[in-house]
Coordinates of C-alpha atoms in Angstrom, one line a residue:
M1 CA 57.7 -190.9 6.5
K2 CA 54.7 -192.2 8.5
V3 CA 53.4 -190.3 11.6
E4 CA 50.8 -191.9 13.8
Q5 CA 49.1 -190.1 16.7
I6 CA 49.1 -192.6 19.6
K7 CA 47.8 -190.3 22.4
D8 CA 46.2 -186.9 22.8
N9 CA 45.4 -185.2 26.0
G10 CA 44.6 -181.8 24.6
E11 CA 47.9 -180.1 25.4
E12 CA 50.4 -182.8 24.6
V13 CA 50.4 -185.3 21.7
R14 CA 52.3 -188.5 21.7
L15 CA 53.5 -189.5 18.1
R16 CA 55.1 -192.5 16.7
V17 CA 57.4 -191.7 13.7
S18 CA 58.6 -194.2 11.2
A19 CA 61.4 -193.0 8.8
S20 CA 62.0 -194.9 5.5
A21 CA 65.4 -196.4 4.6
A22 CA 65.8 -193.4 2.0
E23 CA 64.9 -190.8 4.8
M24 CA 67.5 -192.3 7.1
S25 CA 70.1 -192.1 4.3
K26 CA 69.4 -188.3 4.1
A27 CA 69.4 -188.0 7.9
F28 CA 72.9 -189.5 7.9
T29 CA 74.1 -186.9 5.3
D30 CA 72.0 -183.7 5.5
G31 CA 71.3 -184.2 9.3
L32 CA 74.9 -184.7 10.1
D33 CA 76.0 -181.9 7.8
A34 CA 73.7 -179.5 9.7
F35 CA 75.1 -180.8 13.0
V36 CA 78.6 -180.1 12.0
V37 CA 77.8 -176.6 10.7
Q38 CA 75.7 -175.8 14.0
Y39 CA 78.8 -176.7 16.1
Q40 CA 81.3 -175.3 13.8
M41 CA 83.0 -178.6 13.1
D42 CA 83.1 -178.1 9.3
Q43 CA 86.8 -177.2 9.3
L44 CA 87.8 -180.3 11.3
E45 CA 89.7 -183.4 10.0
G46 CA 87.5 -186.0 8.1
E47 CA 86.1 -186.4 4.6
S48 CA 82.6 -186.9 5.8
S49 CA 80.5 -185.2 8.6
L50 CA 80.3 -188.6 10.4
E51 CA 84.1 -188.7 10.4
K52 CA 84.5 -185.2 11.7
I53 CA 82.0 -185.9 14.5
N54 CA 83.8 -189.1 15.5
N55 CA 87.3 -187.6 15.2
A56 CA 86.2 -184.5 17.4
L57 CA 84.2 -186.3 20.1
G58 CA 85.6 -189.9 20.2
E59 CA 83.6 -193.1 19.6
E60 CA 81.2 -193.1 22.5
D61 CA 80.4 -189.4 22.6
G62 CA 80.4 -189.4 18.8
K63 CA 77.7 -192.2 18.8
A64 CA 75.6 -190.1 21.1
A65 CA 75.9 -187.0 19.1
V66 CA 75.1 -188.9 15.8
Y67 CA 71.9 -190.3 17.5
N68 CA 70.8 -186.8 18.7
A69 CA 71.6 -185.3 15.2
V70 CA 69.6 -187.9 13.3
I71 CA 66.6 -187.5 15.7
N72 CA 66.8 -183.7 15.5
Y73 CA 66.7 -184.0 11.7
L74 CA 63.7 -186.2 11.6
V75 CA 61.7 -184.4 14.2
P76 CA 60.8 -181.2 12.1
F77 CA 59.9 -183.4 9.0
A78 CA 57.5 -185.5 11.5
L79 CA 55.9 -182.3 12.8
E80 CA 55.5 -180.8 9.2
K81 CA 53.9 -184.2 8.1
Q82 CA 51.5 -184.1 11.3
G83 CA 50.8 -180.4 10.7
T84 CA 51.6 -179.6 14.3
M85 CA 53.3 -176.3 15.6
P86 CA 55.1 -177.2 18.8
V87 CA 56.1 -175.2 21.9
S88 CA 58.5 -178.0 22.4
T89 CA 59.1 -181.7 21.8
Y90 CA 60.5 -184.2 24.3
G91 CA 60.2 -187.8 25.7
I92 CA 61.9 -189.2 22.6
E93 CA 62.2 -193.0 22.9
S94 CA 63.1 -195.8 20.6
D95 CA 64.3 -199.5 21.0
E96 CA 66.1 -199.3 17.7
T97 CA 69.5 -198.0 16.8
P98 CA 69.4 -195.5 13.8
E99 CA 71.5 -196.6 10.8
P100 CA 71.7 -195.4 7.3
D101 CA 69.6 -197.1 4.6
K102 CA 67.6 -198.9 7.4
M103 CA 64.0 -198.0 8.4
F104 CA 63.7 -196.4 12.0
S105 CA 61.0 -195.7 14.3
F106 CA 60.7 -193.6 17.5
D107 CA 58.1 -192.1 19.8
M108 CA 58.0 -188.6 20.9
T109 CA 55.7 -186.0 22.8
V110 CA 54.8 -182.6 21.3
L111 CA 53.7 -179.9 23.5
V112 CA 51.3 -178.2 21.0
K113 CA 51.6 -174.5 20.4
P114 CA 48.2 -172.8 21.1
E115 CA 47.0 -169.5 19.4
F116 CA 46.0 -166.7 21.8
E117 CA 44.3 -163.4 21.1
L118 CA 44.5 -159.9 22.4
S119 CA 41.5 -158.0 23.8
S120 CA 42.5 -155.0 21.5
Y121 CA 44.9 -154.6 18.7
K122 CA 44.7 -150.8 18.6
P123 CA 48.4 -149.4 18.8
V124 CA 49.3 -148.5 22.3
K125 CA 50.7 -145.2 23.9
V126 CA 53.5 -145.5 26.4
E127 CA 55.6 -143.0 28.3
I128 CA 59.3 -143.4 28.2
E129 CA 62.3 -141.7 29.7
P130 CA 64.4 -139.3 27.5
K131 CA 67.0 -141.0 25.4
P132 CA 70.4 -141.1 27.4
E133 CA 73.4 -139.2 25.8
V134 CA 77.0 -140.2 25.8
N135 CA 78.9 -138.7 28.7
E136 CA 82.4 -137.5 28.0
A137 CA 83.4 -138.6 31.5
D138 CA 82.4 -142.2 30.4
I139 CA 84.7 -141.9 27.4
D140 CA 87.5 -140.6 29.6
E141 CA 87.0 -143.7 31.7
Q142 CA 87.0 -146.1 28.7
I143 CA 90.2 -144.6 27.4
S144 CA 91.8 -145.0 30.9
M145 CA 90.8 -148.6 31.0
L146 CA 92.1 -149.3 27.5
V147 CA 95.5 -147.6 28.3
R148 CA 95.8 -149.6 31.5
Q149 CA 95.1 -152.9 29.7
F150 CA 97.6 -152.0 26.9
S151 CA 100.3 -151.0 29.5
A152 CA 99.8 -154.2 31.7
A153 CA 100.3 -156.3 28.8
Q154 CA 103.5 -154.5 27.5
Q155 CA 104.8 -154.5 31.1
G156 CA 103.8 -158.1 31.9
V157 CA 101.9 -157.3 35.0
Q158 CA 98.1 -157.2 36.0
P159 CA 96.1 -154.1 35.3
D160 CA 95.7 -153.4 39.0
D161 CA 99.4 -154.0 39.9
A162 CA 100.8 -151.1 42.0
S163 CA 104.0 -151.1 39.9
L164 CA 102.0 -150.3 36.6
Q165 CA 103.2 -147.3 34.8
I166 CA 100.5 -145.6 32.9
P167 CA 101.6 -143.2 30.0
E168 CA 100.0 -140.1 29.1
V169 CA 97.5 -140.5 26.1
T170 CA 98.9 -138.5 23.3
D171 CA 98.6 -138.6 19.6
E172 CA 102.0 -140.3 19.6
W173 CA 100.8 -143.1 22.0
V174 CA 97.6 -143.6 19.9
A175 CA 99.5 -143.8 16.7
D176 CA 102.0 -146.3 18.2
N177 CA 99.4 -148.6 19.7
M178 CA 96.1 -148.2 17.8
S179 CA 97.2 -147.6 14.2
P180 CA 96.2 -151.4 13.4
M181 CA 92.6 -150.4 14.1
G182 CA 92.9 -147.3 11.8
I183 CA 93.2 -144.7 14.7
A184 CA 96.1 -142.2 14.7
T185 CA 95.1 -139.5 17.1
V186 CA 93.5 -139.0 20.5
A187 CA 90.5 -137.2 18.8
E188 CA 90.0 -140.2 16.6
L189 CA 90.1 -142.5 19.6
R190 CA 87.5 -140.5 21.3
D191 CA 85.3 -140.5 18.2
R192 CA 85.6 -144.2 18.1
F193 CA 84.6 -144.7 21.7
R194 CA 81.8 -142.2 21.3
A195 CA 80.4 -144.0 18.1
T196 CA 80.6 -147.3 19.9
S197 CA 78.9 -145.8 23.1
E198 CA 76.1 -144.1 21.0
E199 CA 75.3 -147.4 19.2
E200 CA 75.1 -149.3 22.4
L201 CA 72.9 -146.6 24.0
E202 CA 70.7 -146.6 20.8
N203 CA 70.3 -150.3 21.1
R204 CA 69.5 -150.2 24.9
Y205 CA 67.0 -147.4 24.2
A206 CA 65.3 -149.4 21.5
Q207 CA 65.1 -152.5 23.8
A208 CA 63.6 -150.2 26.6
K209 CA 60.9 -148.8 24.3
M210 CA 60.0 -152.3 23.1
A211 CA 59.7 -153.7 26.7
A212 CA 57.5 -150.7 27.7
A213 CA 55.2 -151.5 24.5
M214 CA 55.1 -155.1 25.4
D215 CA 54.2 -154.4 28.9
E216 CA 51.1 -152.6 27.6
Y217 CA 50.1 -155.4 25.2
A218 CA 50.6 -157.9 28.0
K219 CA 47.6 -156.2 29.8
R220 CA 45.5 -157.1 26.7
F221 CA 46.6 -160.8 26.6
E222 CA 43.6 -163.2 26.7
G223 CA 44.0 -166.6 27.9
E224 CA 46.4 -168.4 30.3
I225 CA 49.8 -169.9 29.7
S226 CA 49.8 -173.4 31.3
E227 CA 52.1 -174.6 33.9
K228 CA 53.3 -177.4 31.6
M229 CA 54.4 -174.9 29.0
I230 CA 56.2 -172.9 31.7
E231 CA 57.7 -176.2 33.0
V232 CA 59.0 -177.3 29.6
M233 CA 60.4 -173.9 28.8
T234 CA 62.1 -173.6 32.1
Q235 CA 63.9 -177.0 31.5
E236 CA 65.0 -175.8 28.1
L237 CA 66.5 -172.6 29.6
Y238 CA 68.1 -174.6 32.4
E239 CA 69.8 -177.0 29.9
T240 CA 71.0 -174.0 27.8
F241 CA 72.3 -172.4 31.0
L242 CA 74.3 -175.7 31.9
A243 CA 75.8 -175.7 28.3
Q244 CA 77.0 -172.2 28.8
L245 CA 78.6 -173.0 32.0
S246 CA 80.3 -176.1 30.4
Q247 CA 81.6 -173.9 27.5
E248 CA 83.2 -171.5 30.0
G249 CA 84.7 -174.3 32.1
I250 CA 82.6 -173.6 35.2
T251 CA 81.0 -176.4 37.3
L252 CA 77.5 -176.0 38.6
D253 CA 78.5 -176.2 42.1
A254 CA 81.2 -173.5 41.5
F255 CA 78.6 -171.2 40.0
F256 CA 76.1 -171.6 43.0
A257 CA 79.1 -170.8 45.3
Q258 CA 80.2 -167.7 43.3
Q259 CA 76.7 -166.3 43.0
H260 CA 75.5 -167.4 46.5
L261 CA 72.5 -169.2 44.8
T262 CA 70.9 -172.5 45.0
E263 CA 69.5 -174.6 42.2
E264 CA 65.9 -173.9 43.3
E265 CA 66.6 -170.2 43.0
V266 CA 68.1 -170.4 39.7
R267 CA 65.2 -172.4 38.4
A268 CA 62.8 -170.0 39.9
N269 CA 64.5 -167.1 38.0
L270 CA 64.4 -169.2 34.8
A271 CA 60.7 -169.9 35.3
T272 CA 60.0 -166.2 35.5
Q273 CA 62.1 -165.7 32.2
A274 CA 60.4 -168.7 30.6
K275 CA 56.9 -167.3 31.3
M276 CA 57.9 -163.8 29.9
Q277 CA 59.3 -165.3 26.8
L278 CA 56.3 -167.4 26.1
L279 CA 53.9 -164.4 26.7
Q280 CA 55.9 -162.1 24.4
G281 CA 56.1 -164.7 21.7
F282 CA 52.2 -165.5 21.8
I283 CA 51.6 -161.6 21.6
L284 CA 53.8 -161.3 18.7
D285 CA 52.1 -164.3 16.9
A286 CA 48.7 -162.7 17.6
I287 CA 49.7 -159.3 16.1
F288 CA 51.3 -161.0 13.1
R289 CA 48.1 -162.9 12.4
H290 CA 45.8 -160.0 13.2
E291 CA 47.7 -157.4 11.1
A292 CA 48.0 -159.9 8.2
L293 CA 51.8 -159.2 8.0
K294 CA 53.6 -160.9 5.3
L295 CA 57.3 -162.2 5.3
E296 CA 59.6 -160.7 2.6
P297 CA 63.2 -162.1 1.8
S298 CA 64.7 -159.3 3.8
D299 CA 62.8 -160.5 6.8
M300 CA 64.3 -164.1 6.5
I301 CA 67.7 -162.4 6.0
A302 CA 67.3 -160.3 9.3
A303 CA 66.2 -163.5 11.1
M304 CA 69.3 -165.4 10.1
R305 CA 71.5 -162.5 11.0
N306 CA 69.8 -162.5 14.4
I307 CA 70.4 -166.4 14.8
A308 CA 73.9 -166.7 13.4
P309 CA 75.7 -163.4 12.7
G310 CA 78.4 -163.8 10.1
R311 CA 77.3 -167.3 9.3
E312 CA 73.9 -166.6 7.7
E313 CA 74.4 -168.5 4.4
E314 CA 75.7 -171.7 6.1
T315 CA 73.2 -171.7 8.8
F316 CA 70.3 -170.9 6.4
E317 CA 71.3 -173.9 4.2
A318 CA 71.7 -176.2 7.3
M319 CA 68.2 -175.2 8.5
Q320 CA 66.7 -175.8 5.1
K321 CA 68.4 -179.2 4.8
S322 CA 67.3 -180.3 8.4
G323 CA 63.6 -179.1 7.9
R324 CA 63.8 -176.2 10.4
S325 CA 62.6 -173.6 7.9
T326 CA 59.3 -173.4 10.1
L327 CA 61.4 -172.4 13.1
L328 CA 63.1 -169.8 11.0
K329 CA 59.8 -168.5 9.8
E330 CA 58.6 -168.2 13.3
G331 CA 61.4 -166.2 14.3
A332 CA 61.1 -164.0 11.3
S333 CA 57.4 -163.5 11.9
R334 CA 57.9 -162.5 15.4
M335 CA 60.7 -160.0 14.3
K336 CA 58.2 -158.6 11.8
A337 CA 55.6 -158.2 14.5
A338 CA 58.1 -156.5 16.8
G339 CA 58.9 -154.1 14.0
W340 CA 55.2 -153.3 13.6
I341 CA 54.9 -152.6 17.2
M342 CA 57.9 -150.1 17.2
A343 CA 56.5 -148.3 14.1
N344 CA 52.9 -148.0 15.5
T345 CA 53.5 -147.4 19.1
E346 CA 53.1 -143.7 20.3
F347 CA 56.2 -143.2 22.5
V348 CA 55.7 -140.0 24.7
V349 CA 59.0 -138.8 26.3
A350 CA 58.4 -138.0 29.9
E351 CA 59.2 -134.4 31.1

């Protein structure tokens, strides 16, 4: 692969990438394999990944998907060749049609990832609220909702229907309805809900502690996140938001109407989120470097579990094949730095 820098304005770099025929052959195998795994098409009809994509999407959409999959496969290798860590890549253009066993060239713009420092790396001290406890009344409410849902399904009515008959929750009712989940008594049902609630509260509390610590580290952040970085990240978040709406079968206009929002308001909210994500990422990068943290295999496994729970092995293989191991390492290093923060921050519980 040949990578030529054709423009550099300090923050953005324009590259021209030329992939050999052999590299294009791999792009049409490994690249499409990675696409199929990413979008869970691996069980669909077709002997090859190309056939599965075309069968699932049709000729025109399949052609566009293949183009994107091939480009997405080539981009990480181009960045590795150039030695550039990106915040984002965009502006991909080519006058050529990618084909297997045929040389292919394209141009792309890289928003280069900067390195920031903190004014101090001394562990912070933060005050937090006491850890919340599971309320028995909440468990009562969860059981009530469960029984209402079960009864509505059994009686063929809506849960809020006035004709719904709600049975008393007894050991007999639990055994009749919850035994497939290994629950036979009311006490066991309450224990299950209590354990689930405690786990959820524990996760929320850990998130609150991390957010409080990050607020303190943000005060030590040196440098300025550029408007370009915020703009690019906002657009990425907006495109992800659109994809989520599409998966849920909701049109953009319907969402705006339901939420009483405008596109400008949504983008403004996403811009705030983008700036926060960038800031937190750069803080974690700085801590990882300064503390000379090292990645272990367990860190990579944890990162994979965070990216694709339940599909760690397939996703890891796909990321390795598609040259996105650098992205995986970035995620793992940031998780490692977050763990360091949680381990070294002094949390003081408010009276």
